PDB file of C-alpha atoms in Angstrom:
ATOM      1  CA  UNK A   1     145.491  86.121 -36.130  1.00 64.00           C
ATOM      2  CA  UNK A   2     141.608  85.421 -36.208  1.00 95.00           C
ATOM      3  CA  UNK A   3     140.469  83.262 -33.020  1.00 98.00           C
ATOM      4  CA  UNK A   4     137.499  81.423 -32.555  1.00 98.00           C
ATOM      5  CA  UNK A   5     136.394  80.653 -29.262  1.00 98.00           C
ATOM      6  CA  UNK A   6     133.867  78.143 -28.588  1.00 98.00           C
ATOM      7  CA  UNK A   7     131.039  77.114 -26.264  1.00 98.00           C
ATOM      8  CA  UNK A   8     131.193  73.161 -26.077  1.00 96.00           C
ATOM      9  CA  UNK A   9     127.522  71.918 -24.510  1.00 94.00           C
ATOM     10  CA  UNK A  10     124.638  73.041 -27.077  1.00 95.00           C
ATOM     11  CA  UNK A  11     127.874  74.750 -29.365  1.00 97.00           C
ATOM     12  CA  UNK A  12     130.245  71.546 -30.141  1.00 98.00           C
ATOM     13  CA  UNK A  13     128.540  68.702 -29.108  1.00 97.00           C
ATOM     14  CA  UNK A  14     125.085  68.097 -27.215  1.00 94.00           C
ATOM     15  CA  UNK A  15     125.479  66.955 -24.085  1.00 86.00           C
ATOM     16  CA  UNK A  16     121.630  67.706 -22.833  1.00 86.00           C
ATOM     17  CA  UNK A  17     120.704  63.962 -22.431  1.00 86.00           C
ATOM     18  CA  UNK A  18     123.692  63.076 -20.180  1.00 87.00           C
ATOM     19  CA  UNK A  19     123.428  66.417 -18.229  1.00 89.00           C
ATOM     20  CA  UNK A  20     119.778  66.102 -17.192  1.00 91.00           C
ATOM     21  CA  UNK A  21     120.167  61.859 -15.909  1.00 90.00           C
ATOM     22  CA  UNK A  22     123.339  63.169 -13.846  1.00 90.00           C
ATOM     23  CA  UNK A  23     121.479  66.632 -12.814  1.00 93.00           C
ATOM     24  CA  UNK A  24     118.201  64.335 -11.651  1.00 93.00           C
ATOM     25  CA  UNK A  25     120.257  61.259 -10.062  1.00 92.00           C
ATOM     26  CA  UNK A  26     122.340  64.073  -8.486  1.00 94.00           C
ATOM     27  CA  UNK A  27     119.096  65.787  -7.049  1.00 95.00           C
ATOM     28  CA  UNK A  28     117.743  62.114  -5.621  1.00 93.00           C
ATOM     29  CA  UNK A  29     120.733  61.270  -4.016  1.00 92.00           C
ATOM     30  CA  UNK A  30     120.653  64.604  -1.940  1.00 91.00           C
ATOM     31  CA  UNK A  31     117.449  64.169  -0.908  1.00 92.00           C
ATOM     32  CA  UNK A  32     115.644  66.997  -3.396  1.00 93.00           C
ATOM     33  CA  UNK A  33     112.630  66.397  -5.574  1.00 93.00           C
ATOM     34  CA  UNK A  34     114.243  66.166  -8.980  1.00 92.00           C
ATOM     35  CA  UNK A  35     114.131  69.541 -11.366  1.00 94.00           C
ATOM     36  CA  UNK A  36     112.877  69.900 -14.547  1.00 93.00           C
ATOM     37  CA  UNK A  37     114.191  68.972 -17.423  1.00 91.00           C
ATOM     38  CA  UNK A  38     113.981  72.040 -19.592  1.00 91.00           C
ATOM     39  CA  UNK A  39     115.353  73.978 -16.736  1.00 94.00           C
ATOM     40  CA  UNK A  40     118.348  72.153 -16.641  1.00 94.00           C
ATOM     41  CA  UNK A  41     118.981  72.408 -20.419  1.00 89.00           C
ATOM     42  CA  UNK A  42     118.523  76.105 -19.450  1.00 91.00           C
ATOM     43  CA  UNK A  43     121.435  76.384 -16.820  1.00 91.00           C
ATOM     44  CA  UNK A  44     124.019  74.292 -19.145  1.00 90.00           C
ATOM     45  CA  UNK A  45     127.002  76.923 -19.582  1.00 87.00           C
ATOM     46  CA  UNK A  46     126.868  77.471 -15.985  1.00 89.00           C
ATOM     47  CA  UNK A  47     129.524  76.656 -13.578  1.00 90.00           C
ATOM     48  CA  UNK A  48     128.098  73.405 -11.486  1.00 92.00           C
ATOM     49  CA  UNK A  49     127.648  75.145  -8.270  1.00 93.00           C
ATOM     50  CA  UNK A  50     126.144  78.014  -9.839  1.00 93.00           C
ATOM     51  CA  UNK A  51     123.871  75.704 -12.011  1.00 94.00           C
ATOM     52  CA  UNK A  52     122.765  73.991  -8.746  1.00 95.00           C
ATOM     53  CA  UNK A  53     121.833  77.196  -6.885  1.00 95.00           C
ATOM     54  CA  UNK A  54     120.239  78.198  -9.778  1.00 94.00           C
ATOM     55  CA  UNK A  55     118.075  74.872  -9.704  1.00 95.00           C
ATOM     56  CA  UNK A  56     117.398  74.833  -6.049  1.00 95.00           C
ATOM     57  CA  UNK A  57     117.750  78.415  -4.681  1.00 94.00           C
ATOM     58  CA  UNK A  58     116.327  77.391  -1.184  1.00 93.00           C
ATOM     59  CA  UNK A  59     118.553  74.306  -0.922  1.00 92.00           C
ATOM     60  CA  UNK A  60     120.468  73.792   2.627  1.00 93.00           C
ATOM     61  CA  UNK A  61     124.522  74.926   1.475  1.00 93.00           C
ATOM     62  CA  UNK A  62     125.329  71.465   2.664  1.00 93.00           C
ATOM     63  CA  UNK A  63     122.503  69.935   0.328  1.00 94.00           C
ATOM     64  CA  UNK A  64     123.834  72.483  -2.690  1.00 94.00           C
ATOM     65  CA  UNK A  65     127.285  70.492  -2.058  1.00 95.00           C
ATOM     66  CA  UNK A  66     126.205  67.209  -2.265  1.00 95.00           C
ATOM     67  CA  UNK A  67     124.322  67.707  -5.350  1.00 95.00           C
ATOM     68  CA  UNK A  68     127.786  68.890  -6.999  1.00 94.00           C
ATOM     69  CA  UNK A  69     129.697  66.181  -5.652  1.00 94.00           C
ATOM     70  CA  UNK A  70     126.824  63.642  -6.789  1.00 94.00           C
ATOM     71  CA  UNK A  71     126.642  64.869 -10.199  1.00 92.00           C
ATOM     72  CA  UNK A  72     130.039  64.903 -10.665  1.00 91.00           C
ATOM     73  CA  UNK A  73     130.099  61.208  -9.642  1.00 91.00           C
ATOM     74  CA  UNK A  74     127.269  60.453 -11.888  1.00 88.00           C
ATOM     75  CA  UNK A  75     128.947  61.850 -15.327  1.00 87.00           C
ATOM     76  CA  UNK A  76     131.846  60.256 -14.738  1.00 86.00           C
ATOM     77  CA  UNK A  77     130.776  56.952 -14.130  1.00 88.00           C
ATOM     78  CA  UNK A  78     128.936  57.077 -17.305  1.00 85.00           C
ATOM     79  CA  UNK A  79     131.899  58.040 -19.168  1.00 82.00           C
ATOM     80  CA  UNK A  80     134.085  55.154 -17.455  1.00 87.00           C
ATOM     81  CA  UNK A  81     131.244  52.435 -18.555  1.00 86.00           C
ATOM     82  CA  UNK A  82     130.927  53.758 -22.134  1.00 83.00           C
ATOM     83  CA  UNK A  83     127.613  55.171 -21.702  1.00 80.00           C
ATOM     84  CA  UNK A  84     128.484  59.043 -22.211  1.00 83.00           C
ATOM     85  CA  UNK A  85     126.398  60.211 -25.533  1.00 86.00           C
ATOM     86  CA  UNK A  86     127.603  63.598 -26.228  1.00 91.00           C
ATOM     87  CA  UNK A  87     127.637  63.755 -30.138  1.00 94.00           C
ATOM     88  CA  UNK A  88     129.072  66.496 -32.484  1.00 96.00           C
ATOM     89  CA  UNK A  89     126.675  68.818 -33.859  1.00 97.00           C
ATOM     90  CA  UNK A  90     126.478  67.889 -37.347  1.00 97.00           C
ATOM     91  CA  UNK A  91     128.496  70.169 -39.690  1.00 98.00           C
ATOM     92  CA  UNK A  92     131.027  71.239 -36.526  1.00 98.00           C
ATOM     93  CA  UNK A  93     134.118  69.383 -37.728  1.00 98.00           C
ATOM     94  CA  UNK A  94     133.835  70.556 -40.801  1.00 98.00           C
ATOM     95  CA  UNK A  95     133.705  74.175 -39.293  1.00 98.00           C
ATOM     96  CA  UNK A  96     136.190  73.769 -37.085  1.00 98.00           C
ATOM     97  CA  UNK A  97     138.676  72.580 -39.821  1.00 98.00           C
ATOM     98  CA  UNK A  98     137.723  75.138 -42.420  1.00 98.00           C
ATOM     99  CA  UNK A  99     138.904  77.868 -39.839  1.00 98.00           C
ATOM    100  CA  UNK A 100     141.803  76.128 -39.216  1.00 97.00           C
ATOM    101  CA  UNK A 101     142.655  76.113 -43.118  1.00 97.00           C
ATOM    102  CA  UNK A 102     141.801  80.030 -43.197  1.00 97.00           C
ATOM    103  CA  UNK A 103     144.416  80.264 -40.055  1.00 96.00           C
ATOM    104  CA  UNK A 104     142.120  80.701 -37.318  1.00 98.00           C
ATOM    105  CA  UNK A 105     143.164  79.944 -33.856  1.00 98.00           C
ATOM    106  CA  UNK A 106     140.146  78.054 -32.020  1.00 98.00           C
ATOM    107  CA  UNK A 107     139.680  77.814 -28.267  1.00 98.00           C
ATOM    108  CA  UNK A 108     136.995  76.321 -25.985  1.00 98.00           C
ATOM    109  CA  UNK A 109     135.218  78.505 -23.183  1.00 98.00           C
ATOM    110  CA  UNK A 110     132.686  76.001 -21.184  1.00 96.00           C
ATOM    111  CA  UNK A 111     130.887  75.912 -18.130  1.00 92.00           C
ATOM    112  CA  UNK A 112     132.258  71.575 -18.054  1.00 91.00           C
ATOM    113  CA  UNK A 113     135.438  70.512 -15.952  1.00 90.00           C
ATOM    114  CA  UNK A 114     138.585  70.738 -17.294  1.00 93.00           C
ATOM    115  CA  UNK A 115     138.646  66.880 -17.125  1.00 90.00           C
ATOM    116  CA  UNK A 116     135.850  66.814 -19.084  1.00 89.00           C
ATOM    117  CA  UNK A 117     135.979  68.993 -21.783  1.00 94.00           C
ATOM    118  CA  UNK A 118     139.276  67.252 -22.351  1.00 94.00           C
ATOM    119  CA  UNK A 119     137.750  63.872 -22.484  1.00 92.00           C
ATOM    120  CA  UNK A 120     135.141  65.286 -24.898  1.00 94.00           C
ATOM    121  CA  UNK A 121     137.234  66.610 -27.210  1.00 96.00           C
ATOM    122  CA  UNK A 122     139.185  63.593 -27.337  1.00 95.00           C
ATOM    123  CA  UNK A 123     136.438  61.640 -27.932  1.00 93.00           C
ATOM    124  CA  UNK A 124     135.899  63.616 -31.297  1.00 96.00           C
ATOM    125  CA  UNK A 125     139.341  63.344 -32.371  1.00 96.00           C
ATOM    126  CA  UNK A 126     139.619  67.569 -32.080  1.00 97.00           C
ATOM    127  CA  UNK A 127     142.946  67.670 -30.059  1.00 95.00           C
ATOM    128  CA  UNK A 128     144.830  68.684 -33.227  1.00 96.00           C
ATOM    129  CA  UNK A 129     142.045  71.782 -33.785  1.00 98.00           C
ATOM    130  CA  UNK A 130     142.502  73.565 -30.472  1.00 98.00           C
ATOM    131  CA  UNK A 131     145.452  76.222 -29.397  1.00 98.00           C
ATOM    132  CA  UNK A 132     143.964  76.776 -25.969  1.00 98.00           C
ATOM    133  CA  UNK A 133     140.782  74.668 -23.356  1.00 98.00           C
ATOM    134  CA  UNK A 134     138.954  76.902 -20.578  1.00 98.00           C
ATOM    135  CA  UNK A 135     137.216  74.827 -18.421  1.00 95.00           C
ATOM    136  CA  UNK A 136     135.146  75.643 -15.107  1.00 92.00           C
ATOM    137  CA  UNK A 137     138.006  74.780 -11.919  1.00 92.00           C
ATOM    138  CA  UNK A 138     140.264  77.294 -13.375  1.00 94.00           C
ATOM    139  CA  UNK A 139     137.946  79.937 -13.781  1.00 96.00           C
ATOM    140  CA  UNK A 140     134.651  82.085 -12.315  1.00 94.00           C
ATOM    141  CA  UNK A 141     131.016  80.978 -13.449  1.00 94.00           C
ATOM    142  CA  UNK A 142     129.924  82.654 -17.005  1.00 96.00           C
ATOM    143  CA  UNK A 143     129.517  85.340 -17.855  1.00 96.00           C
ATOM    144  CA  UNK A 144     132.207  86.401 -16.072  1.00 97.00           C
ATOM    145  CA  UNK A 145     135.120  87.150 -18.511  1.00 98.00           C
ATOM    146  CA  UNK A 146     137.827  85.567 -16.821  1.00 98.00           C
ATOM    147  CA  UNK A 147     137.973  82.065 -19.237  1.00 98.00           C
ATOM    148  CA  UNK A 148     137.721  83.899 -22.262  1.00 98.00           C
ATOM    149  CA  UNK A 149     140.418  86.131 -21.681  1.00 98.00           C
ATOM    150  CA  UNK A 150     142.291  83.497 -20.685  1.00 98.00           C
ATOM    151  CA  UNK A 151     141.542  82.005 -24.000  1.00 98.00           C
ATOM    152  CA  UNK A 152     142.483  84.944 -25.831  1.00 98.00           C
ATOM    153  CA  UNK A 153     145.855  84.893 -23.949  1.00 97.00           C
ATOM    154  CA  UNK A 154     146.986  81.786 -24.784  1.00 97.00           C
ATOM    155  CA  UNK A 155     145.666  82.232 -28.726  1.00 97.00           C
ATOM    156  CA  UNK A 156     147.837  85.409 -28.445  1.00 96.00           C
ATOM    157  CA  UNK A 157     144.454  87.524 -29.931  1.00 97.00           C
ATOM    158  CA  UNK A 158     142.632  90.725 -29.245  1.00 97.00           C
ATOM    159  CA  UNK A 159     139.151  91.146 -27.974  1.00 98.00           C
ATOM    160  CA  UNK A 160     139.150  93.086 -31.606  1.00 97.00           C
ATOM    161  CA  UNK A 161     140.546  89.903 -33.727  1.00 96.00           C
ATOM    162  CA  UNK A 162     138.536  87.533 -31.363  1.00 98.00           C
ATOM    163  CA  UNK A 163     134.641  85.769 -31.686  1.00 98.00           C
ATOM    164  CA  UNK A 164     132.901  83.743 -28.668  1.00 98.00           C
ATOM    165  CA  UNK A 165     130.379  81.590 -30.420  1.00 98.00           C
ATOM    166  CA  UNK A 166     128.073  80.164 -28.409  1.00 98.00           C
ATOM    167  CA  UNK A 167     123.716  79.192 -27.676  1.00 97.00           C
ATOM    168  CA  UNK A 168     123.396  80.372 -24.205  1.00 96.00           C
ATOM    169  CA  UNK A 169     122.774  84.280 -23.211  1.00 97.00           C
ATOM    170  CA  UNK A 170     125.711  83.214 -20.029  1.00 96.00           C
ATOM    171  CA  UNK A 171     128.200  82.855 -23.841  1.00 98.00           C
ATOM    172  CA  UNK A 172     126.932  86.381 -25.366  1.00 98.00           C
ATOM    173  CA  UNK A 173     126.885  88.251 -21.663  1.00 98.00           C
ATOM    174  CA  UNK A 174     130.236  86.728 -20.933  1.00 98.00           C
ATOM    175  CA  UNK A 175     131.702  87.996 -24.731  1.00 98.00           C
ATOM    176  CA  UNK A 176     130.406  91.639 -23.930  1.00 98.00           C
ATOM    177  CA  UNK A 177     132.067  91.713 -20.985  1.00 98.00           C
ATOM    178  CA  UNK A 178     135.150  90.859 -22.506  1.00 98.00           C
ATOM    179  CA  UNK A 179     135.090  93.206 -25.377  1.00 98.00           C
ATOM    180  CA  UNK A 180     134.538  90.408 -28.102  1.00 98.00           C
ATOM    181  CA  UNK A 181     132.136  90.195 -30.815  1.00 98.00           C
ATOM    182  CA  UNK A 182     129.317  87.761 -29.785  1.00 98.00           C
ATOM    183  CA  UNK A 183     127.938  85.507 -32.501  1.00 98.00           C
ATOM    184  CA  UNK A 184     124.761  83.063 -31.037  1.00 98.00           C
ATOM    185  CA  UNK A 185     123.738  79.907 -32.611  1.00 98.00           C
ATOM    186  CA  UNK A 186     120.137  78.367 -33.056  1.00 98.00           C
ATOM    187  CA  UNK A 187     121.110  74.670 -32.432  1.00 97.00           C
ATOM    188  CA  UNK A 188     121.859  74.558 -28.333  1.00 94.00           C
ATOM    189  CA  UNK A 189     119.878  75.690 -25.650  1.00 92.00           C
ATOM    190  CA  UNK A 190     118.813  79.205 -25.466  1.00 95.00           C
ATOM    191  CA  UNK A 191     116.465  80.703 -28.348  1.00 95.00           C
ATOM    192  CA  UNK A 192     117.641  82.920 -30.853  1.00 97.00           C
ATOM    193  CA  UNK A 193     115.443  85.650 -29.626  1.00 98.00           C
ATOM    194  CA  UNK A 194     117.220  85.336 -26.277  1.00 97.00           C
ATOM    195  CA  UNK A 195     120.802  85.245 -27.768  1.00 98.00           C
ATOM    196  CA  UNK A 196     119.761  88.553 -29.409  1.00 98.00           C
ATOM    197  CA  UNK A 197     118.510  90.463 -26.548  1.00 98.00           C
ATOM    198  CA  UNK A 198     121.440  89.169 -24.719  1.00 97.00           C
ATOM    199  CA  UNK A 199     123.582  91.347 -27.272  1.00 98.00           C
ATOM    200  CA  UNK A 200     124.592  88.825 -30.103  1.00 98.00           C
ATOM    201  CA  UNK A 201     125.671  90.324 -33.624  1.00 97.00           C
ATOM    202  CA  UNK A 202     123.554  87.656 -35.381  1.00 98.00           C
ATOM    203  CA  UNK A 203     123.139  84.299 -35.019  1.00 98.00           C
ATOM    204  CA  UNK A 204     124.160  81.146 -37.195  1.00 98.00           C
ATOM    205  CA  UNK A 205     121.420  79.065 -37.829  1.00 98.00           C
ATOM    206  CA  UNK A 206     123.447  76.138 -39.069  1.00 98.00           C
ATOM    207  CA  UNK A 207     127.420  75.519 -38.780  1.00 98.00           C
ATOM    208  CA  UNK A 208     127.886  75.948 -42.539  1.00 97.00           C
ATOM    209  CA  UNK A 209     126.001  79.372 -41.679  1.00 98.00           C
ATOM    210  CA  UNK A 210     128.684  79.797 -38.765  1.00 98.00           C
ATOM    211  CA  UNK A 211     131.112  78.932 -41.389  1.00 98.00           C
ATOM    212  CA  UNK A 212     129.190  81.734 -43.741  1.00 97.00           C
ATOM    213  CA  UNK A 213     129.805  84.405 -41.524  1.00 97.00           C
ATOM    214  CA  UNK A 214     133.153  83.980 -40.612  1.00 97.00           C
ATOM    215  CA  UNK A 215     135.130  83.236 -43.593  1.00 96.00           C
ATOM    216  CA  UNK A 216     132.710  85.557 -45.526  1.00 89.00           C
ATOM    217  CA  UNK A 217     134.480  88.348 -43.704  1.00 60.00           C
TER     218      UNK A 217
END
């Protein structure tokens, strides 16, 4: 069988708005001047330790913490009061469906907490669409293999019948690692030059060019 595993911030759905209020509440309540905005849209895919190191490398450990713990406060306190915007990509469900109809397996591989990809997906009305969800507690930051092969375990695929599609070079270095074609898209958060150094095959400029490419095979 043919799997398809997914990014979900900047792949599925974008999340950017909701991740740079938490990231820059999160900052305020530690104490840290807040970071920019394009650099946070640049560490989404990251685990949310590593994203915060990566945002404030000369933080005190104890500051580093209470950043996480704040941000994870933040998001899910605008979930729980109906303020979460975190829309589908448009085209997505019907890409995720026509793979389904060709017999594709689909999985998620994200840098977001298990709890909330889950509440994401539900959101969208995708439970039906997914054989197997990697989220961040379980696993290592990208692009370390270790949610992807997961993935690929419960989808009961290959690296060799498998394809992580993502927008971040942390999705294409983390597919290389595992052995698994790499296929970038121009829609998240990472430019398509970027994706391509990072090692993507190509990279979908729209979902019905995701679509394209994969069913085209």
């Amino acid at each position: 069988m043919r799997c398809a595993v997914f990014d979900c911030d900047g792949t599925l759905v974008d999340g950017q708005a909701a991740v740079c209020d938490s990231m820059v509440a999160a900052f305020a309540q530690a104490g840290l001047p807040a970071p920019d905005r394009n650099a946070v849209r640049r560490i989404v895919g990251l685990s949310l330790p590593q994203a915060v190191v990566q945002l404030a490398p000369d933080a005190a450990q104890e500051q580093a913490t209470a950043v996480v713990e704040s941000y994870k406060a933040s998001f899910r306190a605008t979930r729980e009061r109906g303020a979460l915007q975190e829309p589908l990509y448009a085209g997505i469900r019907e890409t995720l469906r026509a793979l389904r109809g060709a017999d594709w397996s689909l999985a998620v591989a994200t840098g977001k907490s298990d709890r909330g990809l889950r509440a994401t997906i539900a959101t969208h009305g995708l439970e039906d669409l997914f054989d197997s969800l990697q989220g961040a507690d379980r696993h290592p930051s990208k692009p370390h293999p270790a949610m992807l092969e997961a993935a690929l375990v419960e989808c009961v695929a290959t690296p060799a019948d498998a394809v992580m599609i993502g927008d971040t070079s942390f999705d294409i270095e983390m597919a290389k690692a595992a052995g698994v074609r790499a296929i970038g898209v121009a829609w998240g958060y990472h430019e398509p030059e970027e994706l391509l150094h990072a090692g993507a095959d190509i990279v979908a400029q729209t979902p019905a060019h995701l679509t394209e490419i994969l069913l085209g095979e």
